[in-house]
Coordinates of C-alpha atoms and ligand atoms in Angstrom, one line a residue:
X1 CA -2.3 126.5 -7.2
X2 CA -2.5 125.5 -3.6
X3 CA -5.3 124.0 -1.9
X4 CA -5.2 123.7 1.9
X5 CA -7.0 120.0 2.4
X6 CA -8.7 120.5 5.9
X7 CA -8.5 116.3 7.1
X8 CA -7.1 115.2 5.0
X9 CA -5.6 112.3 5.7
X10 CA -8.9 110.6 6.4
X11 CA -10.9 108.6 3.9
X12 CA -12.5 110.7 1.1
X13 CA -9.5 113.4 1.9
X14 CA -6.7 111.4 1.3
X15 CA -8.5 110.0 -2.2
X16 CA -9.1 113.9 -3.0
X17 CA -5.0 114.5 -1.9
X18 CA -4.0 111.9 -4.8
X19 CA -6.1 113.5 -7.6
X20 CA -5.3 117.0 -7.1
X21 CA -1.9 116.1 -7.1
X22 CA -1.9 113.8 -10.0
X23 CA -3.7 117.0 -11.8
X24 CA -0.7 118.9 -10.4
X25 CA -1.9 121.0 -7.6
X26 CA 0.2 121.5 -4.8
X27 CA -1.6 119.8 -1.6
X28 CA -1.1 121.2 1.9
X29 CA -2.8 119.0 4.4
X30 CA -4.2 119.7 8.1
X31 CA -5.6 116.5 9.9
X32 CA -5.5 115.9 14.0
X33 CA -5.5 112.4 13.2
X34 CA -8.6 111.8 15.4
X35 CA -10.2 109.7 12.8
X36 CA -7.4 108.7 10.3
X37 CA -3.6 107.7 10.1
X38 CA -0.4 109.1 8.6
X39 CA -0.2 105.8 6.5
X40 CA -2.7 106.9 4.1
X41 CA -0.8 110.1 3.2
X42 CA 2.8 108.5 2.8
X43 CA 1.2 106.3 0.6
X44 CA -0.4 109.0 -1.5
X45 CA 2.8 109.9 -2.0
X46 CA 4.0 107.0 -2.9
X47 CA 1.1 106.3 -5.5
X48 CA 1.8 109.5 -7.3
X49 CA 5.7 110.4 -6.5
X50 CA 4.7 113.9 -5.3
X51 CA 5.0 115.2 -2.1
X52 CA 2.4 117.1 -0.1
X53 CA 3.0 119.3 3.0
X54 CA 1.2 117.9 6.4
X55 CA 0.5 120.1 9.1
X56 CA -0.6 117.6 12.3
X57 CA -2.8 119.9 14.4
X58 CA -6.6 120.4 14.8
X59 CA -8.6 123.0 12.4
X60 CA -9.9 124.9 15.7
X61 CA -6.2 126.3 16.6
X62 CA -6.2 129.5 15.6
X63 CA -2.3 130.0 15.5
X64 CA -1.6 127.0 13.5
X65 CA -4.0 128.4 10.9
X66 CA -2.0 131.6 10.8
X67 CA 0.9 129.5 10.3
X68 CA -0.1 127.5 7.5
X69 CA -1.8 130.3 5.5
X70 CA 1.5 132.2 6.4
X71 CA 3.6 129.6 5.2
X72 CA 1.7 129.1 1.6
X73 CA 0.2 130.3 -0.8
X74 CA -3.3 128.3 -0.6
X75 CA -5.7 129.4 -3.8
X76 CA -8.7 127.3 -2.4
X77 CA -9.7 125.5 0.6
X78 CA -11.5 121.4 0.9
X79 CA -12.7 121.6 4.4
X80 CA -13.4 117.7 5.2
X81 CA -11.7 117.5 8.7
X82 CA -15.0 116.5 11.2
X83 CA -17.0 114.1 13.4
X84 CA -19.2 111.8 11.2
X85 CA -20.8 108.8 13.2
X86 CA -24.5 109.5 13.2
X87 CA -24.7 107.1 16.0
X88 CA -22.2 108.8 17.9
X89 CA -23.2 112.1 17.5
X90 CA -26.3 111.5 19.3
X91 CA -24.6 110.4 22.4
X92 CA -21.9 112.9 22.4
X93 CA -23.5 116.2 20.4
X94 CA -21.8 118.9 22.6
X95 CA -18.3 117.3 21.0
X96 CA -20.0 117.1 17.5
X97 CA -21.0 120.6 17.8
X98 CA -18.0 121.8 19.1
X99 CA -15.6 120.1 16.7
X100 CA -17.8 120.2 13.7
X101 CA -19.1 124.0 14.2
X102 CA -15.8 125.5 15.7
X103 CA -14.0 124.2 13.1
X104 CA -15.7 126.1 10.1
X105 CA -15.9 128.9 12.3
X106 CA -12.6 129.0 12.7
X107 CA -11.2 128.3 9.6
X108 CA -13.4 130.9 8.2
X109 CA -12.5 133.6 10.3
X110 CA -8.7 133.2 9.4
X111 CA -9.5 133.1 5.9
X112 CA -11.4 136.1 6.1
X113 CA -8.3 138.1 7.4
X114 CA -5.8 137.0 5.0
X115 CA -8.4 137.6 2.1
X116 CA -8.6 134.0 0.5
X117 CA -12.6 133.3 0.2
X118 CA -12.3 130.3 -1.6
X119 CA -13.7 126.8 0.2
X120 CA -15.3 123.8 -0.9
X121 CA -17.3 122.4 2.0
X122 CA -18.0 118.5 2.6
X123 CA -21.8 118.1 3.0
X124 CA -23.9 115.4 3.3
X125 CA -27.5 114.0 1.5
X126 CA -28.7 113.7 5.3
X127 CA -29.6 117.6 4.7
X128 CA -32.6 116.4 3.1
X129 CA -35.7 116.2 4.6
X130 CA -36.8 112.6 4.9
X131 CA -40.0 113.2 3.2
X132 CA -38.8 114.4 -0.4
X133 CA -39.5 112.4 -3.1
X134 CA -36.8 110.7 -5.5
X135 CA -34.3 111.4 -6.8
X136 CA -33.1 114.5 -4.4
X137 CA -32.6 117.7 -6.2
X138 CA -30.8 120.4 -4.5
X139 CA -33.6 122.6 -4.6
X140 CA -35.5 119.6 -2.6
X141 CA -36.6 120.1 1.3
X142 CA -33.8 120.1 3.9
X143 CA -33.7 120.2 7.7
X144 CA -35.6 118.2 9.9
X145 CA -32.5 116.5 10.7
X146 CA -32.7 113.8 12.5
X147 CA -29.2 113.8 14.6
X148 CA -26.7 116.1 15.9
X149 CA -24.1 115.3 13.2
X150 CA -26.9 116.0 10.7
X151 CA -27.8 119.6 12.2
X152 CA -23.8 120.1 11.9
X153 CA -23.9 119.3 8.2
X154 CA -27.2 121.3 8.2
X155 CA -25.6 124.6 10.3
X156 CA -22.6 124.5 8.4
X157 CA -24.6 125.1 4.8
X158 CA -26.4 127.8 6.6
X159 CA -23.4 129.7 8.4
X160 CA -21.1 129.4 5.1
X161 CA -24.0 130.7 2.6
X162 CA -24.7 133.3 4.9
X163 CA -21.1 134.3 4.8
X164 CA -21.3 134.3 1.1
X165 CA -24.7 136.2 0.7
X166 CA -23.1 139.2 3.3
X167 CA -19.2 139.3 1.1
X168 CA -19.9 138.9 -2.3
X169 CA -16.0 138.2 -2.4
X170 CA -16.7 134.6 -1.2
X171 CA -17.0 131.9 -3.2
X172 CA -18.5 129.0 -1.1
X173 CA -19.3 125.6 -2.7
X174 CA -21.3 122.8 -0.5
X175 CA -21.0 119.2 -1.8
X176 CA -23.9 117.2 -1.0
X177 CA -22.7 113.6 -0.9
X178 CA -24.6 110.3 -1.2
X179 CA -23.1 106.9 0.4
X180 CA -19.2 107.1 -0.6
X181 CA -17.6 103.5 -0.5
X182 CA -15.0 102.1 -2.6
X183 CA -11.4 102.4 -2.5
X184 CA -8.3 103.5 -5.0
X185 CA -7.6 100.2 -7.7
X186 CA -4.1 100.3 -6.4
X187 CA -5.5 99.2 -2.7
X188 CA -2.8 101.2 -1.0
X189 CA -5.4 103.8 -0.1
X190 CA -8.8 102.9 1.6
X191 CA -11.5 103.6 4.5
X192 CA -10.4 102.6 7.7
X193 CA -13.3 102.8 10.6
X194 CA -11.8 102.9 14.2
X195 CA -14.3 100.1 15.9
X196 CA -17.0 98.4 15.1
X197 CA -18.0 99.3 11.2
X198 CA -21.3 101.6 11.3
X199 CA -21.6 102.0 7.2
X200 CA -22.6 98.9 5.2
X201 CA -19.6 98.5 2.8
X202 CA -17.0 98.5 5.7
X203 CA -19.0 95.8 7.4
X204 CA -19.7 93.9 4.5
X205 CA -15.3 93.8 3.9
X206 CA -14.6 93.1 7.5
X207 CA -17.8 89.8 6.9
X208 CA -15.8 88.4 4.3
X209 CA -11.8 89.3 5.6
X210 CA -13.0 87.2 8.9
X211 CA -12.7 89.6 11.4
X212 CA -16.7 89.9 11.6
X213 CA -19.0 87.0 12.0
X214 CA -22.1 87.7 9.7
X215 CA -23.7 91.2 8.1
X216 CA -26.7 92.2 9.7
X217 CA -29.3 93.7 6.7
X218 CA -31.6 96.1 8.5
X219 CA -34.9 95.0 7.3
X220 CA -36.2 93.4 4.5
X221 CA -40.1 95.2 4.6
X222 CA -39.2 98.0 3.1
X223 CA -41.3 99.2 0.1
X224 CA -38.4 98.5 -2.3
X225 CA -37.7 96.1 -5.2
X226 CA -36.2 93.4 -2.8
X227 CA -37.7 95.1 0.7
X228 CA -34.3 96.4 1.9
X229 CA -32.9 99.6 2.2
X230 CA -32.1 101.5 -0.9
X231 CA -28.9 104.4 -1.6
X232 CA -27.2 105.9 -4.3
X233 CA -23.4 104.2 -3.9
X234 CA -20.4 106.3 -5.3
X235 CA -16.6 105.5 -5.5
X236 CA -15.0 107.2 -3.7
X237 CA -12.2 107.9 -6.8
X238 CA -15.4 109.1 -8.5
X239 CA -16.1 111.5 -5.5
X240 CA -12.3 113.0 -5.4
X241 CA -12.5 113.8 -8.7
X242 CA -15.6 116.1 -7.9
X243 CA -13.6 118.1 -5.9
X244 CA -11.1 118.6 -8.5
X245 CA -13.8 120.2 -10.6
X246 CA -15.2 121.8 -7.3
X247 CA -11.5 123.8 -7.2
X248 CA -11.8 124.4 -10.8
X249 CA -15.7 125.8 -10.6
X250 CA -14.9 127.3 -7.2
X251 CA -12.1 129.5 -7.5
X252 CA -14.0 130.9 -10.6
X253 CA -17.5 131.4 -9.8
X254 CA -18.1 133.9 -6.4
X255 CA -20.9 133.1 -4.3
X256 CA -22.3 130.2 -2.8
X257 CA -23.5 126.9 -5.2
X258 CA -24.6 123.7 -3.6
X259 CA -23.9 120.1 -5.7
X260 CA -25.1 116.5 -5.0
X261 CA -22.4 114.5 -6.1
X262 CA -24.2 111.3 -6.4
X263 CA -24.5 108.8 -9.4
X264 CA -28.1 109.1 -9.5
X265 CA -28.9 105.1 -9.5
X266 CA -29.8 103.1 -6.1
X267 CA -29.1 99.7 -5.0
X268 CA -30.2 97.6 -2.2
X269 CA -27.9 96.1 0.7
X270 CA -29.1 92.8 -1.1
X271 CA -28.4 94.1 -4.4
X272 CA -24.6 95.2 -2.7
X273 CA -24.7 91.5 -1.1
X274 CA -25.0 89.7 -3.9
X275 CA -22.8 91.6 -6.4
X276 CA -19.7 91.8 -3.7
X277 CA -20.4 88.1 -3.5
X278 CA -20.1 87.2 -7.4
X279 CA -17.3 90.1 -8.3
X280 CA -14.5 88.9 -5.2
X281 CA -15.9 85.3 -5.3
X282 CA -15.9 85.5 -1.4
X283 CA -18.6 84.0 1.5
X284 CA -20.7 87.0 2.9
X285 CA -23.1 85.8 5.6
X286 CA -26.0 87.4 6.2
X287 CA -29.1 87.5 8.6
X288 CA -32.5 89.8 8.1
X289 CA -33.0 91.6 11.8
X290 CA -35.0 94.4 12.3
X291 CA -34.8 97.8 10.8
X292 CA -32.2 100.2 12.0
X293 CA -33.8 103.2 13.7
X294 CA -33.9 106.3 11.9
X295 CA -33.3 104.7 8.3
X296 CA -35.3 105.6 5.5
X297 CA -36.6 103.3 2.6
X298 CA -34.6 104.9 -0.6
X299 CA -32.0 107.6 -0.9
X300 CA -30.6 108.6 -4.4
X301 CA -29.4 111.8 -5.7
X302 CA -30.4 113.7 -9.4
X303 CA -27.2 114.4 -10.2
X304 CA -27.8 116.4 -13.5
X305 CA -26.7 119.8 -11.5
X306 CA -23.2 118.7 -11.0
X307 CA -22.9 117.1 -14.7
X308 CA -23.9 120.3 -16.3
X309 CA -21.9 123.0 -14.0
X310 CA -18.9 121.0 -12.6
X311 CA -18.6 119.1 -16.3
X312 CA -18.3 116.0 -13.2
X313 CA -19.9 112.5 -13.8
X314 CA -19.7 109.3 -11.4
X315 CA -18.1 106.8 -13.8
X316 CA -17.7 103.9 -11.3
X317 CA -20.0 101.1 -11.2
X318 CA -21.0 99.0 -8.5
X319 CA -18.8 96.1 -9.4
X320 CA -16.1 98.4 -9.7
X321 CA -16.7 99.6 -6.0
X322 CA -17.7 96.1 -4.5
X323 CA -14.3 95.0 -6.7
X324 CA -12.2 97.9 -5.0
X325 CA -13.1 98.2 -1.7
X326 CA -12.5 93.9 -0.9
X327 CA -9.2 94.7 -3.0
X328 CA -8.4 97.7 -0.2
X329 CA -9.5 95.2 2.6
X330 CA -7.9 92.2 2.0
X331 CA -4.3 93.4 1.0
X332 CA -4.9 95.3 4.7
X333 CA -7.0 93.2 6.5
X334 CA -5.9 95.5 9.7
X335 CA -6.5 98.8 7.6
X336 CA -3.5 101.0 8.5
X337 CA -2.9 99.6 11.8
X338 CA -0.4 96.5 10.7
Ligands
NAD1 P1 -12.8 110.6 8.0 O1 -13.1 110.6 9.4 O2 -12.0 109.5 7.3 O3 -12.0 112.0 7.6 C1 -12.1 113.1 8.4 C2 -10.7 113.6 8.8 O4 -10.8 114.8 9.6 C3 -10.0 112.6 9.7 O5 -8.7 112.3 9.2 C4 -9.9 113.3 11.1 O6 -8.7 112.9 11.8 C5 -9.9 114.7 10.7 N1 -10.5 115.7 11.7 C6 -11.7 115.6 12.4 N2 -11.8 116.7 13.1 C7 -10.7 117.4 12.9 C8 -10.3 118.7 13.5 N3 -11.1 119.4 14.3 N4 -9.1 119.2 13.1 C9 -8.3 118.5 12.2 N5 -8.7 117.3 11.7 C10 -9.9 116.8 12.0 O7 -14.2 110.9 7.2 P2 -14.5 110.9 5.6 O8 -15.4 109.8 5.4 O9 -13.3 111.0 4.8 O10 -15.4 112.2 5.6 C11 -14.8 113.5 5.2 C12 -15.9 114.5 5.3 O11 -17.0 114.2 4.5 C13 -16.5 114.7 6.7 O12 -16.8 116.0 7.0 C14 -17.8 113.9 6.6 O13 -18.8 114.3 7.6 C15 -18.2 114.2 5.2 N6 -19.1 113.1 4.6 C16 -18.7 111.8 4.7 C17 -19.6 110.9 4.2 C18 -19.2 109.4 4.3 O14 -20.1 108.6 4.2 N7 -17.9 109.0 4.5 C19 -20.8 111.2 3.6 C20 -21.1 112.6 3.6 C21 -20.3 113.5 4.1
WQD2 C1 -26.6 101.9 4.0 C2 -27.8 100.9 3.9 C3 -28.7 100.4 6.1 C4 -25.1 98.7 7.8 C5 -24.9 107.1 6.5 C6 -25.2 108.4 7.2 C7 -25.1 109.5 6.1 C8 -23.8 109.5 5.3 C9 -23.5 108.2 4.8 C10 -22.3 111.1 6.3 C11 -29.0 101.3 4.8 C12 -28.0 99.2 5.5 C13 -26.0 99.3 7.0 C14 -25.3 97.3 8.2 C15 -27.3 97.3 6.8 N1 -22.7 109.9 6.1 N2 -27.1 98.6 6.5 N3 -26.4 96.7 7.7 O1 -27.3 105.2 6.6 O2 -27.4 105.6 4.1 O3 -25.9 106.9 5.5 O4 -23.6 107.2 5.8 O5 -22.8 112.1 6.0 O6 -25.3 110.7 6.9 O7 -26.4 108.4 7.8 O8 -25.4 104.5 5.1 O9 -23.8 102.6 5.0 O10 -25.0 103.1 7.2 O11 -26.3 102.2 5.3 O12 -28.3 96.6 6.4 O13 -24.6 96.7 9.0 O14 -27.2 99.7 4.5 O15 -29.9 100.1 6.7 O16 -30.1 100.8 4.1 P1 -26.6 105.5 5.4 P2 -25.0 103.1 5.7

């Protein structure tokens, strides 16, 4: 089978490229680039020594949708290809609206007409209301969102279960994800943040490669075990593997199912701090300053939903992921852009 990878050559896509095509599914691939570089899918590629078929072009252009579901036979669709920097969204929502909304919309409507119904969608735990209690199930609160790029992750669950609840020919699956980090063991394949890092992990790498000074931690008064900030880590090999059960659940089960795809343990940015520190044997300077605006105490998922239907379970420690993403970063201390 076919799956059409919607951005795919970004972070979590390009991961999710490699494991469907070391399970043997042909990958087709649209990405505009906006976020990510044709690097990471030669070298998927070269990791696995099977080709995939790229499409450069942006997800809201109708005629190149045509085109690609012309040109293949696609069996399922991974729609990752959006805006995610919360930050950024609230000073430019019109553009997250656009590109996040416009996309689905389109994408949807072209796969209405040619009759394939099949799409796994790339949500977020920042659904959640901030007042559930842990650990999130996915019958816990959402909205309430507290950015733009939230509400897109928010609108998107609503406009693709809607299309599923009105066509019972649609089979619609929304993966909730908790804080993805990590990076393949081969450190060939790895995030790559255009700018200034917003995410811990990517800060914490770019600390210890030298091209940042110190990490900020963002608070140390929270109610938790060491007063910082708490979240349920996941590799991000871990998370491409959900997908590949997400096809294999997807294109099986009509109607619309919504996954956390989480390990279900938190750790604190101290608890990160010090096992990054003792698994790469690397400095990591650090200074307490105040706590980042709209952050919450803990975040961490029940992930018994996704282990019982999907048949998926996060194997990765956090060694494995402090161990993997320095791996990524120092063997590209530029990311893709040496
Ligand atoms: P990423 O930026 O690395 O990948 C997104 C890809 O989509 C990029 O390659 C970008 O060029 C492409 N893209 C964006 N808009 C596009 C458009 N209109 N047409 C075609 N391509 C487009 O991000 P990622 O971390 O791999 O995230 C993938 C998805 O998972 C996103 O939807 C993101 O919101 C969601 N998600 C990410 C996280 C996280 O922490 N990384 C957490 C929860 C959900
Ligand atoms: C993790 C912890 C920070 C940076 C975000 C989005 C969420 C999802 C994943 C897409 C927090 C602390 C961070 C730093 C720090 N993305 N921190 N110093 O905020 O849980 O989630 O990414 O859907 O929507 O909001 O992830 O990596 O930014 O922060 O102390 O320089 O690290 O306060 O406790 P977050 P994060």
């Amino acid at each position: 089978m076919n799956v059409l990878v919607t951005g795919g050559a970004g972070y979590i896509g390009s991961h999710t490229c490699l494991e469907l095509l070391e399970r043997d599914y042909g990958v087709v691939v649209i990405d505009n680039l906006s976020n990510s570089n044709p690097k990471s899918l030669d070298r998927v590629q070269e990791l696995t020594g099977k080709q995939l078929k790229f499409y450069e072009g942006d997800v809201r252009d109708e005629a190149l949708l045509r085109k690609i579901f012309a040109e293949n036979e696609i069996g399922c669709v991974i729609h990752f290809a959006g805006l995610k920097a919360v930050g950024e969204s609230v000073a430019k929502p019109w553009e997250y609206y656009d590109n996040n909304l416009n996309s689905t919309l389109m994408l949807t409507k072209v796969m209405k007409e040619v009759g394939m119904k099949n799409i796994i969608f790339s949500s977020s735990a920042t659904v959640y209301t901030a007042t559930n209690e842990m650990p999130l199930r996915e019958t816990s609160a959402t909205g309430g969102c507290t950015n733009p790029y939230g509400w897109t992750k928010y609108m998107t669950e609503q406009i693709l279960s809607g299309i599923a609840f009105a066509d019972k020919a649609w089979s619609v699956c929304l993966l909730r994800y908790f804080n993805p980090i990590g990076a393949h063991e081969s450190g060939r394949i790895g995030e790559d943040p255009r700018g200034i890092p917003n995410n811990l992990m990517p800060y914490i790498t770019q600390v210890a490669v030298g091209r940042r000074e110190k990490l900020s931690v963002f608070g140390n008064d929270y109610e938790t075990h060491d007063g910082t900030g708490v979240r349920d880590y996941i590799h991000v090999v871990d998370l491409a593997k959900g997908h590949v059960a997400a096809v294999e659940y997807t294109v099986n089960h009509p109607g619309c199912e919504v996954f956390n795809l989480g390990t279900g343990t938190g750790y604190s940015v101290l608890d990160m701090v010090h096992t990054f520190r003792e698994v790469n044997q690397v400095a990591l300077p650090y200074v307490i300053t105040d706590r980042r605006p709209g952050d919450i105490a803990v975040c961490y998922a029940d992930p018994a939903k996704s282990a019982e239907l999907l048949g998926w379970k996060a194997e990765k420690n956090l060694a494995d992921m402090c161990r993997d993403s320095w791996n990524w970063q120092k063997n590209n201390p530029q990311g893709y852009g040496e």
